[in-house]
mmCIF file of C-alpha atoms in Angstrom:
data_model
loop_
_atom_site.group_PDB
_atom_site.id
_atom_site.type_symbol
_atom_site.label_atom_id
_atom_site.label_comp_id
_atom_site.label_asym_id
_atom_site.label_seq_id
_atom_site.Cartn_x
_atom_site.Cartn_y
_atom_site.Cartn_z
ATOM 1 C CA MET A 1 -82.062 -64.796 23.122
ATOM 2 C CA ALA A 2 -78.663 -66.043 21.335
ATOM 3 C CA LEU A 3 -77.150 -62.642 21.728
ATOM 4 C CA ASN A 4 -78.159 -63.341 25.219
ATOM 5 C CA ARG A 5 -76.552 -66.590 25.589
ATOM 6 C CA VAL A 6 -73.205 -65.512 24.171
ATOM 7 C CA TYR A 7 -73.151 -62.466 26.516
ATOM 8 C CA LEU A 8 -73.699 -64.513 29.540
ATOM 9 C CA ARG A 9 -71.102 -67.390 28.537
ATOM 10 C CA LYS A 10 -68.539 -64.642 27.702
ATOM 11 C CA ARG A 11 -69.667 -63.113 31.069
ATOM 12 C CA ILE A 12 -69.163 -66.501 32.810
ATOM 13 C CA GLN A 13 -66.196 -67.263 31.134
ATOM 14 C CA SER A 14 -64.652 -63.606 32.368
ATOM 15 C CA VAL A 15 -65.597 -64.840 36.060
ATOM 16 C CA ASN A 16 -63.804 -67.853 36.100
ATOM 17 C CA PHE A 17 -60.407 -66.231 34.483
ATOM 18 C CA CYS A 18 -60.890 -63.891 37.445
ATOM 19 C CA VAL A 19 -61.315 -66.782 39.771
ATOM 20 C CA ARG A 20 -58.270 -68.685 38.183
ATOM 21 C CA THR A 21 -56.036 -65.721 38.436
ATOM 22 C CA HIS A 22 -56.774 -64.873 41.865
ATOM 23 C CA ASN A 23 -56.865 -68.367 43.188
ATOM 24 C CA ILE A 24 -52.745 -68.298 41.000
ATOM 25 C CA GLY A 25 -52.190 -64.630 42.702
ATOM 26 C CA ASN A 26 -52.748 -66.585 46.105
ATOM 27 C CA ALA A 27 -50.874 -69.476 45.799
ATOM 28 C CA MET A 28 -48.002 -67.276 44.983
ATOM 29 C CA GLU A 29 -48.358 -65.426 47.844
ATOM 30 C CA ARG A 30 -48.643 -68.143 49.718
ATOM 31 C CA THR A 31 -45.190 -69.792 48.360
ATOM 32 C CA ASP A 32 -43.555 -66.297 48.928
ATOM 33 C CA ILE A 33 -44.605 -66.273 52.901
ATOM 34 C CA ASP A 34 -43.755 -70.166 52.618
ATOM 35 C CA LYS A 35 -39.974 -69.206 51.414
ATOM 36 C CA LEU A 36 -39.640 -66.372 54.297
ATOM 37 C CA LYS A 37 -40.691 -68.601 56.957
ATOM 38 C CA ASP A 38 -37.936 -71.402 55.488
ATOM 39 C CA ARG A 39 -35.457 -68.003 55.860
ATOM 40 C CA ILE A 40 -36.890 -66.998 59.309
ATOM 41 C CA TRP A 41 -36.240 -71.041 60.556
ATOM 42 C CA ILE A 42 -32.868 -70.867 59.397
ATOM 43 C CA THR A 43 -31.865 -67.345 61.096
ATOM 44 C CA GLU A 44 -33.859 -68.564 64.150
ATOM 45 C CA ARG A 45 -31.706 -71.949 64.257
ATOM 46 C CA CYS A 46 -28.548 -69.657 63.734
ATOM 47 C CA HIS A 47 -29.018 -68.021 67.251
ATOM 48 C CA MET A 48 -29.959 -71.001 68.584
ATOM 49 C CA LYS A 49 -26.109 -72.307 67.806
ATOM 50 C CA ALA A 50 -25.255 -68.362 68.607
ATOM 51 C CA GLU A 51 -26.946 -68.973 72.704
ATOM 52 C CA LYS A 52 -25.375 -72.470 72.757
ATOM 53 C CA ARG A 53 -22.023 -71.173 71.783
ATOM 54 C CA LYS A 54 -22.373 -68.071 74.316
ATOM 55 C CA ARG A 55 -23.248 -70.128 77.316
ATOM 56 C CA PHE A 56 -20.290 -72.270 76.425
ATOM 57 C CA LEU A 57 -17.755 -69.961 76.574
ATOM 58 C CA GLU A 58 -19.505 -68.216 79.666
ATOM 59 C CA TYR A 59 -18.965 -71.719 81.689
ATOM 60 C CA TYR A 60 -15.611 -72.113 79.789
ATOM 61 C CA PHE A 61 -13.637 -69.084 81.087
ATOM 62 C CA HIS A 62 -15.582 -69.231 84.396
ATOM 63 C CA ILE A 63 -14.208 -72.348 85.099
ATOM 64 C CA THR A 64 -10.253 -72.038 83.418
ATOM 65 C CA LEU A 65 -10.279 -68.632 85.882
ATOM 66 C CA ALA A 66 -11.017 -70.686 88.671
ATOM 67 C CA LEU A 67 -8.435 -73.103 87.444
ATOM 68 C CA TYR A 68 -5.629 -70.834 86.992
ATOM 69 C CA ALA A 69 -6.591 -68.932 90.458
ATOM 70 C CA LEU A 70 -6.592 -72.900 92.223
ATOM 71 C CA ALA A 71 -3.183 -72.924 90.057
ATOM 72 C CA SER A 72 -1.661 -70.031 91.448
ATOM 73 C CA ILE A 73 -2.455 -70.802 95.266
ATOM 74 C CA ALA A 74 -1.294 -74.555 94.447
ATOM 75 C CA ILE A 75 2.328 -73.211 93.486
ATOM 76 C CA LEU A 76 2.226 -71.210 96.695
ATOM 77 C CA LEU A 77 1.364 -73.953 98.650
ATOM 78 C CA PHE A 78 3.466 -77.297 97.200
ATOM 79 C CA GLN A 79 6.725 -75.089 96.106
ATOM 80 C CA ASN A 80 9.145 -76.803 98.345
ATOM 81 C CA ALA A 81 12.045 -75.198 96.925
ATOM 82 C CA PRO A 82 13.275 -71.736 96.484
ATOM 83 C CA ALA A 83 11.842 -69.403 94.368
ATOM 84 C CA THR A 84 13.721 -69.316 91.326
ATOM 85 C CA ALA A 85 13.688 -67.514 88.101
ATOM 86 C CA GLY A 86 11.733 -69.622 86.446
ATOM 87 C CA PHE A 87 9.460 -69.617 89.342
ATOM 88 C CA GLY A 88 9.146 -65.992 89.713
ATOM 89 C CA ASN A 89 8.136 -66.584 85.489
ATOM 90 C CA ILE A 90 5.524 -68.922 86.414
ATOM 91 C CA MET A 91 3.908 -66.938 88.695
ATOM 92 C CA THR A 92 3.665 -64.046 86.448
ATOM 93 C CA PHE A 93 1.991 -65.536 83.346
ATOM 94 C CA THR A 94 -0.720 -67.068 85.882
ATOM 95 C CA SER A 95 -1.292 -63.623 87.298
ATOM 96 C CA ILE A 96 -1.712 -62.171 83.824
ATOM 97 C CA CYS A 97 -3.413 -64.933 82.400
ATOM 98 C CA THR A 98 -6.129 -65.184 85.638
ATOM 99 C CA LEU A 99 -6.415 -61.259 84.667
ATOM 100 C CA SER A 100 -6.884 -61.614 81.385
ATOM 101 C CA ILE A 101 -9.541 -64.240 81.992
ATOM 102 C CA SER A 102 -11.573 -62.125 83.846
ATOM 103 C CA LEU A 103 -10.939 -58.744 81.542
ATOM 104 C CA LEU A 104 -12.326 -61.611 79.048
ATOM 105 C CA ILE A 105 -15.773 -62.413 80.977
ATOM 106 C CA PHE A 106 -16.269 -58.859 81.681
ATOM 107 C CA GLY A 107 -15.978 -57.206 78.311
ATOM 108 C CA PHE A 108 -17.416 -59.726 75.907
ATOM 109 C CA LYS A 109 -20.531 -60.199 78.138
ATOM 110 C CA PHE A 110 -21.211 -63.714 76.908
ATOM 111 C CA GLY A 111 -24.211 -64.166 79.034
ATOM 112 C CA GLU A 112 -25.744 -60.721 78.380
ATOM 113 C CA SER A 113 -25.098 -61.833 74.468
ATOM 114 C CA ALA A 114 -26.367 -65.377 75.008
ATOM 115 C CA ALA A 115 -29.454 -64.000 76.633
ATOM 116 C CA GLN A 116 -30.117 -62.006 73.617
ATOM 117 C CA HIS A 117 -29.523 -64.253 71.284
ATOM 118 C CA ARG A 118 -32.332 -66.386 72.919
ATOM 119 C CA SER A 119 -34.420 -63.496 73.234
ATOM 120 C CA CYS A 120 -34.107 -63.207 69.122
ATOM 121 C CA TYR A 121 -34.504 -66.885 68.471
ATOM 122 C CA LEU A 122 -37.888 -66.852 70.578
ATOM 123 C CA ASP A 123 -39.285 -63.813 68.998
ATOM 124 C CA LEU A 124 -38.575 -65.084 65.464
ATOM 125 C CA GLN A 125 -40.615 -68.591 66.570
ATOM 126 C CA ARG A 126 -43.206 -66.094 67.516
ATOM 127 C CA LEU A 127 -43.242 -64.714 64.149
ATOM 128 C CA ARG A 128 -42.702 -67.354 61.778
ATOM 129 C CA ILE A 129 -46.454 -69.187 63.388
ATOM 130 C CA ASP A 130 -47.642 -65.263 62.522
ATOM 131 C CA ASN A 131 -50.800 -65.534 60.654
ATOM 132 C CA THR A 132 -50.099 -63.128 58.637
ATOM 133 C CA ASN A 133 -51.181 -62.977 55.172
ATOM 134 C CA CYS A 134 -48.527 -60.735 53.006
ATOM 135 C CA ALA A 135 -45.198 -61.504 52.519
ATOM 136 C CA ALA A 136 -44.293 -58.118 52.648
ATOM 137 C CA GLU A 137 -45.780 -57.453 56.064
ATOM 138 C CA LEU A 138 -43.960 -60.719 57.594
ATOM 139 C CA ASN A 139 -41.001 -59.874 55.803
ATOM 140 C CA GLN A 140 -40.897 -56.038 57.235
ATOM 141 C CA LYS A 141 -41.455 -57.629 60.799
ATOM 142 C CA TYR A 142 -38.788 -60.067 60.627
ATOM 143 C CA VAL A 143 -36.148 -57.368 59.238
ATOM 144 C CA ASN A 144 -37.830 -55.003 62.273
ATOM 145 C CA LYS A 145 -37.102 -58.104 64.753
ATOM 146 C CA LEU A 146 -33.769 -58.528 63.786
ATOM 147 C CA GLY A 147 -32.608 -54.708 63.740
ATOM 148 C CA TYR A 148 -33.135 -55.724 68.115
ATOM 149 C CA TYR A 149 -30.537 -58.397 68.644
ATOM 150 C CA PRO A 150 -26.881 -58.587 67.792
ATOM 151 C CA ASN A 151 -26.073 -60.715 64.684
ATOM 152 C CA HIS A 152 -25.095 -64.392 65.010
ATOM 153 C CA SER A 153 -21.626 -65.227 63.181
ATOM 154 C CA THR A 154 -20.283 -67.105 60.195
ATOM 155 C CA SER A 155 -19.914 -70.215 62.078
ATOM 156 C CA ASP A 156 -23.111 -70.590 63.356
ATOM 157 C CA TYR A 157 -24.729 -71.080 60.181
ATOM 158 C CA MET A 158 -22.119 -73.211 59.310
ATOM 159 C CA SER A 159 -22.565 -75.498 61.829
ATOM 160 C CA ILE A 160 -26.459 -75.600 60.488
ATOM 161 C CA ALA A 161 -25.503 -75.999 57.006
ATOM 162 C CA VAL A 162 -23.038 -78.033 57.157
ATOM 163 C CA SER A 163 -23.808 -81.972 57.686
ATOM 164 C CA ASN A 164 -21.145 -83.413 55.535
ATOM 165 C CA ILE A 165 -17.600 -81.422 55.211
ATOM 166 C CA PHE A 166 -16.696 -84.254 52.478
ATOM 167 C CA THR A 167 -19.250 -83.507 50.006
ATOM 168 C CA GLY A 168 -20.244 -80.107 48.649
ATOM 169 C CA SER A 169 -24.084 -80.350 49.118
ATOM 170 C CA GLN A 170 -26.038 -80.263 52.412
ATOM 171 C CA HIS A 171 -29.125 -81.679 53.608
ATOM 172 C CA LEU A 172 -30.336 -78.821 54.690
ATOM 173 C CA LYS A 173 -32.310 -76.392 51.364
ATOM 174 C CA ASP A 174 -32.685 -73.147 50.891
ATOM 175 C CA PRO A 175 -35.969 -71.066 50.955
ATOM 176 C CA ASN A 176 -36.693 -72.191 47.437
ATOM 177 C CA GLY A 177 -36.033 -75.879 48.259
ATOM 178 C CA ILE A 178 -32.318 -76.330 46.615
ATOM 179 C CA SER A 179 -30.034 -77.725 48.890
ATOM 180 C CA ILE A 180 -27.112 -75.730 50.062
ATOM 181 C CA GLU A 181 -24.114 -76.432 48.194
ATOM 182 C CA PHE A 182 -20.097 -75.229 49.988
ATOM 183 C CA SER A 183 -17.147 -75.181 48.012
ATOM 184 C CA LEU A 184 -14.063 -77.370 48.297
ATOM 185 C CA PHE A 185 -12.420 -74.198 50.260
ATOM 186 C CA THR A 186 -15.180 -73.124 52.350
ATOM 187 C CA ARG A 187 -15.285 -76.678 53.748
ATOM 188 C CA LEU A 188 -12.125 -76.950 54.489
ATOM 189 C CA SER A 189 -11.747 -73.675 56.312
ATOM 190 C CA TYR A 190 -14.496 -74.567 58.362
ATOM 191 C CA SER A 191 -12.611 -77.977 59.096
ATOM 192 C CA MET A 192 -9.690 -75.726 59.898
ATOM 193 C CA TYR A 193 -11.304 -74.030 62.442
ATOM 194 C CA LEU A 194 -13.396 -76.569 64.342
ATOM 195 C CA LEU A 195 -10.085 -77.993 65.108
ATOM 196 C CA SER A 196 -7.674 -75.813 65.779
ATOM 197 C CA SER A 197 -10.804 -74.311 68.089
ATOM 198 C CA ARG A 198 -11.004 -77.453 69.996
ATOM 199 C CA ILE A 199 -7.196 -77.453 70.322
ATOM 200 C CA LEU A 200 -7.147 -74.383 71.614
ATOM 201 C CA ILE A 201 -9.641 -75.135 74.285
ATOM 202 C CA VAL A 202 -8.428 -78.567 75.596
ATOM 203 C CA ILE A 203 -4.556 -76.475 75.529
ATOM 204 C CA PHE A 204 -5.781 -73.163 77.451
ATOM 205 C CA LEU A 205 -7.911 -75.705 79.963
ATOM 206 C CA LEU A 206 -5.342 -78.017 80.533
ATOM 207 C CA SER A 207 -2.432 -75.425 80.928
ATOM 208 C CA PRO A 208 -3.044 -74.378 85.038
ATOM 209 C CA ILE A 209 -2.288 -78.027 85.805
ATOM 210 C CA ILE A 210 0.977 -78.258 83.477
ATOM 211 C CA LEU A 211 2.033 -74.676 85.547
ATOM 212 C CA VAL A 212 1.513 -76.782 88.807
ATOM 213 C CA PHE A 213 3.749 -79.560 87.704
ATOM 214 C CA ILE A 214 6.591 -77.306 86.174
ATOM 215 C CA ALA A 215 6.897 -74.798 88.643
ATOM 216 C CA ILE A 216 6.869 -77.755 91.789
ATOM 217 C CA GLU A 217 9.717 -79.023 89.955
ATOM 218 C CA ALA A 218 11.370 -76.041 88.988
#
């Protein structure tokens, strides 16, 4: 009887050890899945930013193209003085800009690219609520889905990750729960990119109006 009790006690301890080991294994697997879903969430937000950027560029270049076309018409209608060399140069520049923007819109296909980014982040949203319990299987699905869509740019990721350009540590955390940090050089480069891109956007948008006034005065 004593031997049976000893054997039974060891058996119970062995079963309890197996149960604890199984629970720890499940906890680690859930943690891996949570990390992967955080990674999917970041990628999803980057593609949202990419779609927004592509839509903006599509509308921006359409508006700019229309302004250059209107500028060409306005220059021809309101030019009172005889044509000069400067006037001809302005008309040539305006025509070249109109043609270049048309080719740019057609070549880069901003609308089509924006639609692809939208499809990508919608697929990633569905994947993130997937009930798959295996991290390896979920990761394979994640990689397969990304293979069907274009990649987002570094600026899209930076617009998500950078919450304060004056500090290295950001609010966004990586899948391990650690705050993302950027060096001073990276933050300065991103700031210069933002500033220069916005200045160019404003200048390029206002240039047709400026050309009209210059041509009329020429």
